[in-house]
Amino acid sequence: MACPELRCNWVPDTIDANPDVGGYGIIISFLSTAWWTLIVVLVTFHFSDSFPSDKKNDLDHDMVYCARKLEKYVGHPLRFFEGQLSREAVQKITLTLSDQQLITGTSIFIAIFAHMCDISQYHFKIAYYLGAASFLTHQATVMIVSDLLKDFPLRRAWRMLWVMTIFAFVFLNNFVVYSAHFHDSSALSVLCAFPLSLSSTTIYPSDKIVLILTSIFWAWGLLAVVRDLFPELLSCLRKLFRPLVPMLEKAFQIISGQGIYLWAQEKEKATEPQSASKYMWRLLQAILFPPIVLSFSFTQLVSSTVIDLFRIITSLVATSLGISRSKTPASAADGDNVWNFGQIMSIFLLALPLFQALELLYEGWQARPRKGQDMDLDADNSSADLDQHTVSDRDVFQFSRVVNDETFLENPTSTASSSDDLKERLYSSLAFRFWMRFLVLAMTGVTCLVCNGLFLQTIVL
């Protein structure tokens, strides 16, 4: 069915109401479930046995180490969980919330594309934010439920299909909302923004920056989901490009300076003491050390689960602020704020998984082992059960009170190569650990400033 003739040369005085997209009930239900889901993931990550060790690098262990050290001064805000909760209960809660995010995110995008002829740019921007919030929080839940789904290819496949659908909507809509002819407070049809123009002189430089950053973040999120849901795909890629891996590793070592640094280190050891060449090799190592630290810091940040969660948190904060600023009295449609049946029902429908999660949490709390109760597996358990780790499978929320400087080292007792020796040498240095913590804090501060609009001024090119 063709759309009626568009009138893009004049702007209507009022925005037509669309409570199914811009209503308070829809917004509250979407954002409340998104934030509740993210809180569950963050609480789970805080416990040492919550995430598989292969999802944590040295920076992640260092961040957990810092959090445990802070407990000595501020106490633990979740001390009531210290009685232990089962991993099964946590995974059921997370899986329920994860599937909810897939359904809500896809439904909002289908709704706006089904009404592309008459939906305003104002409501299109709100729908984009709501769908993006669902896509973001689902990424966080996959980190927990991936182990639960690894033996069920069909379950992973249909969830991956949902993820690809939401990603396509988010990624394409990203170019629409940051195009030159799109105005988030306009009553014009969203079709007036087409054809998309991303190089026009009327587009603000801040919008170009945000477009690039958000596009990178959405692609990063998709790769993270693929990595967690289908790790075998990455294994196939490694096998496919296996002949190139040594060459790429060697090229990275040369570019980052690691190869030359290790070579200079070997030359220094083979040189006689007090010789001039020995001081020359030391000088070369001192020159190469700063770029090595920078390159290694970058790889740690990119592969860190903490930074991945940080990306999701900051993106969700920016999304929530974007919706809040869009719902200002000057631009909001009055009809959106009417509490009709659709908005009220959406709140209660999305609240059902929340209550289900609370029920599972309560059941896990009631079934927790009491003080003095034997924590070992029963003698009647099968041999398959005996092969599992008792602590990691039954005692997820168990606080580790023994914290030392080796806590965050990934494999402190393994036999390491020269590159691994360099990595352990860096993390054994207090100065490097402070440097990595400073980078994380600096990223947090800059992101807070960006979210508050201090770096996103509307300067016309």
Coordinates of C-alpha atoms in Angstrom, one line a residue:
M1 CA 0.0 0.0 0.0
A2 CA 1.5 3.3 -1.1
C3 CA 1.9 6.2 1.3
P4 CA -0.1 9.4 0.8
E5 CA 1.6 12.4 -0.6
L6 CA 4.2 13.8 1.7
R7 CA 4.2 17.5 2.7
C8 CA 7.8 18.1 3.8
N9 CA 7.9 21.9 3.0
W10 CA 5.9 22.9 6.1
V11 CA 6.1 21.9 9.7
P12 CA 2.8 21.2 11.6
D13 CA 2.2 23.2 14.8
T14 CA 1.5 20.1 16.8
I15 CA 2.8 16.5 16.9
D16 CA 0.2 13.9 16.4
A17 CA -0.1 11.7 19.4
N18 CA 1.3 8.1 19.3
P19 CA 1.1 6.7 22.8
D20 CA 2.1 3.2 21.6
V21 CA 5.6 4.7 21.0
G22 CA 6.0 7.9 23.1
G23 CA 3.7 7.1 25.9
Y24 CA 5.0 7.2 29.5
G25 CA 3.8 3.6 30.0
I26 CA 5.8 2.3 27.1
I27 CA 8.9 4.3 28.1
I28 CA 8.7 3.3 31.8
S29 CA 8.3 -0.4 31.0
F30 CA 11.1 -0.4 28.5
L31 CA 13.7 1.5 30.6
S32 CA 12.8 -0.1 33.9
T33 CA 13.2 -3.6 32.5
A34 CA 16.4 -2.6 30.7
W35 CA 18.0 -1.2 33.9
W36 CA 16.8 -4.1 36.1
T37 CA 18.4 -6.5 33.6
L38 CA 21.6 -4.6 33.6
I39 CA 21.7 -4.5 37.5
V40 CA 21.3 -8.3 37.6
V41 CA 24.3 -8.7 35.2
L42 CA 26.4 -6.3 37.2
V43 CA 25.6 -8.0 40.5
T44 CA 26.5 -11.4 38.9
F45 CA 29.7 -10.1 37.6
H46 CA 30.9 -8.8 41.0
F47 CA 31.1 -12.3 42.3
S48 CA 34.3 -14.2 41.5
D49 CA 32.6 -17.4 40.3
S50 CA 29.8 -15.8 38.4
F51 CA 31.5 -15.4 35.0
P52 CA 33.7 -18.1 33.4
S53 CA 37.4 -17.4 33.8
D54 CA 37.9 -17.3 30.0
K55 CA 35.7 -14.2 29.8
K56 CA 38.0 -12.3 32.1
N57 CA 41.4 -10.9 31.3
D58 CA 44.0 -9.5 33.7
L59 CA 42.2 -6.1 33.8
D60 CA 39.0 -7.7 34.8
H61 CA 40.6 -9.6 37.6
D62 CA 42.3 -6.3 38.7
M63 CA 39.0 -4.5 38.8
V64 CA 37.4 -7.3 40.9
Y65 CA 40.5 -7.1 43.2
C66 CA 40.0 -3.3 43.6
A67 CA 36.3 -3.8 44.4
R68 CA 37.1 -6.4 47.0
K69 CA 39.7 -4.1 48.6
L70 CA 37.0 -1.3 48.9
E71 CA 34.8 -3.7 50.9
K72 CA 37.1 -3.3 53.8
Y73 CA 36.3 0.4 54.0
V74 CA 32.7 0.8 52.8
G75 CA 31.4 -2.7 53.5
H76 CA 29.6 -4.9 51.0
P77 CA 26.3 -3.5 49.8
L78 CA 25.1 -7.0 48.9
R79 CA 26.0 -8.8 52.2
F80 CA 22.6 -10.4 52.4
F81 CA 23.6 -12.6 49.4
E82 CA 26.5 -14.1 51.3
G83 CA 24.4 -17.2 52.1
Q84 CA 25.0 -18.4 48.5
L85 CA 22.6 -18.7 45.6
S86 CA 22.6 -21.4 42.9
R87 CA 24.0 -20.8 39.5
E88 CA 20.9 -22.4 38.0
A89 CA 18.7 -19.8 39.6
V90 CA 20.9 -17.0 38.4
Q91 CA 20.9 -18.3 34.8
K92 CA 17.1 -18.8 34.8
I93 CA 16.6 -15.2 35.9
T94 CA 19.1 -13.9 33.3
L95 CA 17.7 -16.0 30.5
T96 CA 14.1 -14.8 31.2
L97 CA 15.2 -11.2 31.2
S98 CA 17.4 -11.8 28.1
D99 CA 14.5 -13.2 26.0
Q100 CA 12.3 -10.3 27.2
Q101 CA 14.7 -7.8 25.8
L102 CA 14.8 -9.6 22.4
I103 CA 11.0 -9.5 22.1
T104 CA 10.5 -5.9 23.2
G105 CA 13.3 -4.6 21.0
T106 CA 12.0 -6.3 17.9
S107 CA 8.4 -5.4 18.6
I108 CA 9.1 -1.7 18.8
F109 CA 11.0 -1.7 15.5
I110 CA 8.3 -3.7 13.7
A111 CA 5.7 -1.2 15.1
I112 CA 7.5 1.9 13.7
F113 CA 8.3 0.3 10.3
A114 CA 4.7 -0.8 9.9
H115 CA 3.6 2.8 10.3
M116 CA 6.5 4.5 8.4
C117 CA 3.9 6.6 6.4
D118 CA 2.5 8.5 9.4
I119 CA 5.1 8.2 12.2
S120 CA 6.8 11.5 13.0
Q121 CA 10.5 12.1 13.4
Y122 CA 9.9 12.8 17.1
H123 CA 8.4 9.4 17.7
F124 CA 10.9 7.7 15.4
K125 CA 13.8 8.9 17.6
I126 CA 12.1 7.7 20.8
A127 CA 11.5 4.3 19.2
Y128 CA 15.1 4.2 18.1
Y129 CA 16.2 4.8 21.7
L130 CA 13.9 2.1 23.1
G131 CA 15.0 -0.5 20.7
A132 CA 18.7 0.4 21.3
A133 CA 18.1 0.0 25.0
S134 CA 16.8 -3.6 24.4
F135 CA 19.8 -4.4 22.2
L136 CA 22.3 -3.1 24.7
T137 CA 20.9 -5.0 27.7
H138 CA 20.6 -8.2 25.8
Q139 CA 24.3 -8.1 25.1
A140 CA 25.1 -8.1 28.8
T141 CA 22.8 -11.1 29.5
V142 CA 24.5 -13.2 26.8
M143 CA 27.7 -13.1 28.9
I144 CA 25.9 -15.2 31.6
V145 CA 23.6 -17.5 29.6
S146 CA 26.1 -18.5 26.9
D147 CA 27.3 -21.4 29.0
L148 CA 23.7 -22.5 29.7
L149 CA 22.9 -22.5 25.9
K150 CA 26.2 -24.0 24.6
D151 CA 24.8 -27.5 24.3
F152 CA 21.6 -26.4 22.6
P153 CA 22.4 -25.2 19.0
L154 CA 18.8 -24.6 18.1
R155 CA 18.2 -22.3 21.1
R156 CA 21.3 -20.3 20.3
A157 CA 20.3 -20.2 16.6
W158 CA 16.8 -18.6 17.1
R159 CA 18.2 -16.2 19.6
M160 CA 20.9 -15.2 17.2
L161 CA 18.3 -14.6 14.5
W162 CA 16.5 -12.2 16.9
V163 CA 19.7 -10.4 17.6
M164 CA 20.5 -10.0 14.0
T165 CA 17.1 -8.6 13.4
I166 CA 17.4 -6.0 16.2
F167 CA 20.9 -5.1 15.1
A168 CA 19.8 -4.5 11.5
F169 CA 17.1 -2.2 12.8
V170 CA 19.4 -0.3 15.2
F171 CA 22.2 0.1 12.8
L172 CA 20.1 1.3 9.9
N173 CA 18.0 3.7 12.2
N174 CA 21.3 5.1 13.5
F175 CA 22.0 6.6 10.1
V176 CA 18.5 8.0 9.9
V177 CA 18.4 9.8 13.2
Y178 CA 21.8 11.4 12.6
S179 CA 21.2 12.4 9.0
A180 CA 21.1 16.0 7.9
H181 CA 17.3 16.3 7.4
F182 CA 16.2 14.5 10.6
H183 CA 15.0 16.6 13.6
D184 CA 14.2 14.7 16.7
S185 CA 11.5 17.3 17.8
S186 CA 9.9 17.6 14.4
A187 CA 6.3 16.7 13.6
L188 CA 7.2 15.9 10.0
S189 CA 7.0 12.4 8.7
V190 CA 10.2 10.4 9.1
L191 CA 10.1 9.8 5.3
C192 CA 11.0 13.4 4.9
A193 CA 14.5 12.6 6.1
F194 CA 15.0 10.4 3.0
P195 CA 17.2 10.2 1.0
L196 CA 19.8 10.2 3.8
S197 CA 22.5 12.9 3.6
L198 CA 25.4 12.4 5.9
S199 CA 27.8 14.9 4.3
S200 CA 25.6 18.0 4.1
T201 CA 27.0 21.2 5.6
T202 CA 23.8 21.4 7.7
I203 CA 24.7 18.5 9.9
Y204 CA 26.4 19.3 13.2
P205 CA 29.9 17.9 13.8
S206 CA 28.7 16.5 17.1
D207 CA 26.2 14.4 15.3
K208 CA 28.9 13.1 13.0
I209 CA 31.0 12.1 16.0
V210 CA 28.1 10.4 17.7
L211 CA 27.2 8.6 14.5
I212 CA 30.7 7.2 14.2
L213 CA 30.8 6.2 17.9
T214 CA 27.4 4.6 18.0
S215 CA 28.0 2.7 14.8
I216 CA 31.2 1.3 16.3
F217 CA 29.4 0.5 19.5
W218 CA 26.6 -1.4 17.7
A219 CA 29.1 -3.4 15.6
W220 CA 31.1 -4.1 18.7
G221 CA 28.0 -5.4 20.5
L222 CA 27.1 -7.7 17.6
L223 CA 30.6 -9.2 17.6
A224 CA 30.4 -9.7 21.4
V225 CA 27.1 -11.6 21.0
V226 CA 28.5 -13.7 18.2
R227 CA 31.6 -14.4 20.3
D228 CA 29.5 -15.6 23.3
L229 CA 26.7 -17.5 21.5
F230 CA 28.7 -19.1 18.7
P231 CA 32.4 -19.3 19.7
E232 CA 32.8 -22.1 17.2
L233 CA 32.5 -19.5 14.4
L234 CA 35.6 -17.8 15.8
S235 CA 37.3 -21.2 16.0
C236 CA 36.5 -21.7 12.3
L237 CA 37.9 -18.3 11.4
R238 CA 41.1 -19.2 13.3
K239 CA 41.4 -22.4 11.5
L240 CA 40.7 -20.7 8.2
F241 CA 43.3 -18.1 8.7
R242 CA 45.7 -20.3 10.6
P243 CA 48.6 -19.8 8.1
L244 CA 48.3 -16.0 8.6
V245 CA 48.2 -16.0 12.4
P246 CA 51.9 -16.3 13.0
M247 CA 52.6 -13.6 10.4
L248 CA 49.9 -11.3 12.0
E249 CA 51.3 -11.9 15.5
K250 CA 54.8 -11.1 14.3
A251 CA 53.6 -8.0 12.5
F252 CA 51.8 -6.8 15.7
Q253 CA 54.9 -7.4 17.7
I254 CA 57.0 -5.3 15.3
I255 CA 54.4 -2.5 15.1
S256 CA 53.9 -2.3 18.9
G257 CA 57.7 -2.7 19.5
Q258 CA 57.4 -5.9 21.5
G259 CA 59.5 -7.9 19.1
I260 CA 62.3 -5.4 19.0
Y261 CA 62.1 -4.9 22.8
L262 CA 62.4 -8.7 23.5
W263 CA 65.3 -8.9 21.0
A264 CA 67.1 -6.0 22.7
Q265 CA 66.5 -7.7 26.1
E266 CA 68.1 -10.9 24.9
K267 CA 71.0 -8.9 23.4
E268 CA 71.5 -7.1 26.8
K269 CA 71.6 -10.5 28.6
A270 CA 74.3 -11.8 26.2
T271 CA 76.4 -8.6 26.5
E272 CA 79.2 -8.4 29.1
P273 CA 78.5 -6.2 32.1
Q274 CA 79.9 -2.6 32.1
S275 CA 80.2 -2.6 28.3
A276 CA 79.0 0.3 26.2
S277 CA 76.7 -1.9 24.1
K278 CA 74.9 -3.0 27.2
Y279 CA 73.9 0.5 28.0
M280 CA 72.9 1.0 24.4
W281 CA 70.5 -2.0 24.6
R282 CA 69.0 -0.6 27.8
L283 CA 68.5 2.7 26.2
L284 CA 66.7 1.0 23.3
Q285 CA 64.4 -0.8 25.7
A286 CA 63.7 2.4 27.5
I287 CA 62.7 4.1 24.2
L288 CA 60.4 1.2 23.2
F289 CA 58.8 0.7 26.6
P290 CA 56.2 3.5 26.4
P291 CA 54.7 2.4 23.0
I292 CA 54.6 -1.2 24.3
V293 CA 52.7 -0.1 27.4
L294 CA 50.2 1.9 25.2
S295 CA 49.6 -1.0 22.8
F296 CA 49.2 -3.5 25.6
S297 CA 46.8 -1.2 27.4
F298 CA 44.7 -0.9 24.3
T299 CA 44.5 -4.7 23.8
Q300 CA 43.6 -5.1 27.5
L301 CA 40.8 -2.5 27.2
V302 CA 39.4 -4.0 24.0
S303 CA 39.3 -7.6 25.3
S304 CA 38.1 -6.7 28.8
T305 CA 34.6 -7.7 30.1
V306 CA 34.6 -4.8 32.5
I307 CA 35.1 -2.4 29.5
D308 CA 32.4 -4.3 27.6
L309 CA 30.0 -3.7 30.5
F310 CA 31.2 -0.1 30.8
R311 CA 30.3 0.4 27.1
I312 CA 26.8 -1.0 27.7
I313 CA 26.2 1.1 30.8
T314 CA 27.3 4.3 29.3
S315 CA 25.3 3.6 26.1
L316 CA 22.2 2.9 28.2
V317 CA 22.8 6.1 30.2
A318 CA 23.0 8.1 27.0
T319 CA 19.9 6.4 25.7
S320 CA 17.9 7.1 28.9
L321 CA 19.1 10.8 28.8
G322 CA 18.1 11.0 25.2
I323 CA 14.6 9.9 25.9
S324 CA 14.3 12.2 28.9
R325 CA 15.4 15.2 26.8
S326 CA 13.1 14.3 24.0
K327 CA 10.1 14.2 26.4
T328 CA 10.4 17.9 27.2
P329 CA 7.2 19.9 27.5
A330 CA 8.0 22.0 24.5
S331 CA 8.3 19.1 22.1
A332 CA 6.3 16.3 23.6
A333 CA 2.9 15.5 22.1
D334 CA 0.2 16.0 24.7
G335 CA -1.7 12.9 23.6
D336 CA 1.2 10.6 24.4
N337 CA 0.8 11.3 28.1
V338 CA -2.7 9.9 28.4
W339 CA -2.7 6.7 30.4
N340 CA -4.8 4.5 28.2
F341 CA -5.3 0.7 28.2
G342 CA -2.2 0.1 25.9
Q343 CA 0.2 1.9 28.2
I344 CA -1.1 0.3 31.4
M345 CA -1.1 -3.2 29.9
S346 CA 2.5 -2.8 28.6
I347 CA 3.7 -2.0 32.1
F348 CA 2.1 -5.1 33.6
L349 CA 3.1 -7.4 30.8
L350 CA 6.7 -6.3 31.1
A351 CA 6.5 -6.5 34.8
L352 CA 5.6 -10.2 34.7
P353 CA 9.2 -11.4 33.9
L354 CA 10.4 -9.1 36.7
F355 CA 8.2 -10.8 39.2
Q356 CA 9.3 -14.2 37.8
A357 CA 12.9 -13.2 38.3
L358 CA 12.1 -12.1 41.9
E359 CA 10.4 -15.5 42.5
L360 CA 13.5 -17.4 41.2
L361 CA 15.7 -15.2 43.4
Y362 CA 13.5 -15.9 46.5
E363 CA 13.5 -19.7 45.7
G364 CA 17.3 -19.6 45.4
W365 CA 17.5 -17.7 48.7
Q366 CA 15.3 -20.2 50.5
A367 CA 17.2 -23.2 49.1
R368 CA 20.6 -21.9 50.0
P369 CA 22.8 -24.0 52.3
R370 CA 22.5 -23.0 55.9
K371 CA 25.4 -22.5 58.2
G372 CA 26.8 -25.9 59.3
Q373 CA 25.2 -27.7 56.4
D374 CA 27.4 -29.9 54.3
M375 CA 28.3 -28.2 51.1
D376 CA 29.6 -31.3 49.4
L377 CA 27.6 -33.2 46.8
D378 CA 25.5 -36.2 48.0
A379 CA 27.0 -39.6 47.6
D380 CA 24.1 -40.7 45.5
N381 CA 24.9 -38.2 42.7
S382 CA 25.9 -39.5 39.4
S383 CA 29.5 -39.7 38.2
A384 CA 28.7 -36.9 35.7
D385 CA 27.7 -34.6 38.7
L386 CA 30.9 -35.6 40.5
D387 CA 32.9 -34.3 37.5
Q388 CA 31.5 -30.8 38.0
H389 CA 33.1 -28.1 40.2
T390 CA 31.0 -27.9 43.4
V391 CA 31.8 -24.3 44.2
S392 CA 31.3 -22.8 40.8
D393 CA 28.0 -24.7 40.1
R394 CA 26.2 -24.5 43.4
D395 CA 27.8 -21.6 45.2
V396 CA 27.8 -18.8 42.7
F397 CA 27.3 -15.9 45.1
Q398 CA 30.1 -16.9 47.4
F399 CA 32.3 -14.1 48.7
S400 CA 36.1 -14.7 48.6
R401 CA 37.6 -12.9 51.6
V402 CA 41.2 -13.9 50.7
V403 CA 42.5 -11.2 48.4
N404 CA 46.2 -10.8 47.5
D405 CA 48.3 -9.3 44.8
E406 CA 48.1 -12.5 42.6
T407 CA 44.3 -12.5 42.5
F408 CA 44.1 -10.8 39.2
L409 CA 46.8 -12.7 37.4
E410 CA 45.3 -14.9 34.7
N411 CA 47.6 -17.9 34.9
P412 CA 50.3 -17.1 37.5
T413 CA 51.7 -20.7 37.5
S414 CA 51.6 -21.4 33.8
T415 CA 54.7 -21.7 31.7
A416 CA 54.8 -18.5 29.7
S417 CA 56.5 -17.4 26.5
S418 CA 58.5 -14.2 26.2
S419 CA 55.4 -12.1 25.4
D420 CA 53.5 -13.7 28.3
D421 CA 56.5 -13.0 30.5
L422 CA 56.4 -9.4 29.5
K423 CA 52.6 -9.3 30.3
E424 CA 53.2 -10.7 33.8
R425 CA 56.1 -8.3 34.3
L426 CA 53.8 -5.4 33.5
Y427 CA 51.0 -6.5 35.8
S428 CA 53.5 -7.3 38.6
S429 CA 54.3 -3.6 38.5
L430 CA 52.1 -1.4 40.8
A431 CA 52.7 1.6 38.5
F432 CA 51.2 -0.3 35.5
R433 CA 48.2 -1.4 37.5
F434 CA 47.6 2.2 38.6
W435 CA 47.9 3.3 35.0
M436 CA 45.2 0.8 33.9
R437 CA 42.9 2.0 36.7
F438 CA 43.6 5.6 35.7
L439 CA 42.5 4.8 32.1
V440 CA 39.3 3.2 33.4
L441 CA 38.5 6.2 35.6
A442 CA 39.4 8.6 32.8
M443 CA 37.1 6.9 30.4
T444 CA 34.3 7.1 33.0
G445 CA 34.9 10.8 33.6
V446 CA 35.0 11.7 29.9
T447 CA 31.9 9.6 29.2
C448 CA 30.0 11.4 32.0
L449 CA 30.9 14.8 30.4
V450 CA 29.8 13.6 27.0
C451 CA 26.5 12.3 28.3
N452 CA 25.8 15.6 30.0
G453 CA 26.4 17.4 26.7
L454 CA 29.5 19.3 27.6
F455 CA 31.4 18.0 24.6
L456 CA 28.5 17.9 22.2
Q457 CA 27.8 21.5 21.4
T458 CA 25.8 22.3 18.3
I459 CA 28.5 24.0 16.1
V460 CA 27.6 24.3 12.5
L461 CA 30.3 23.4 10.0

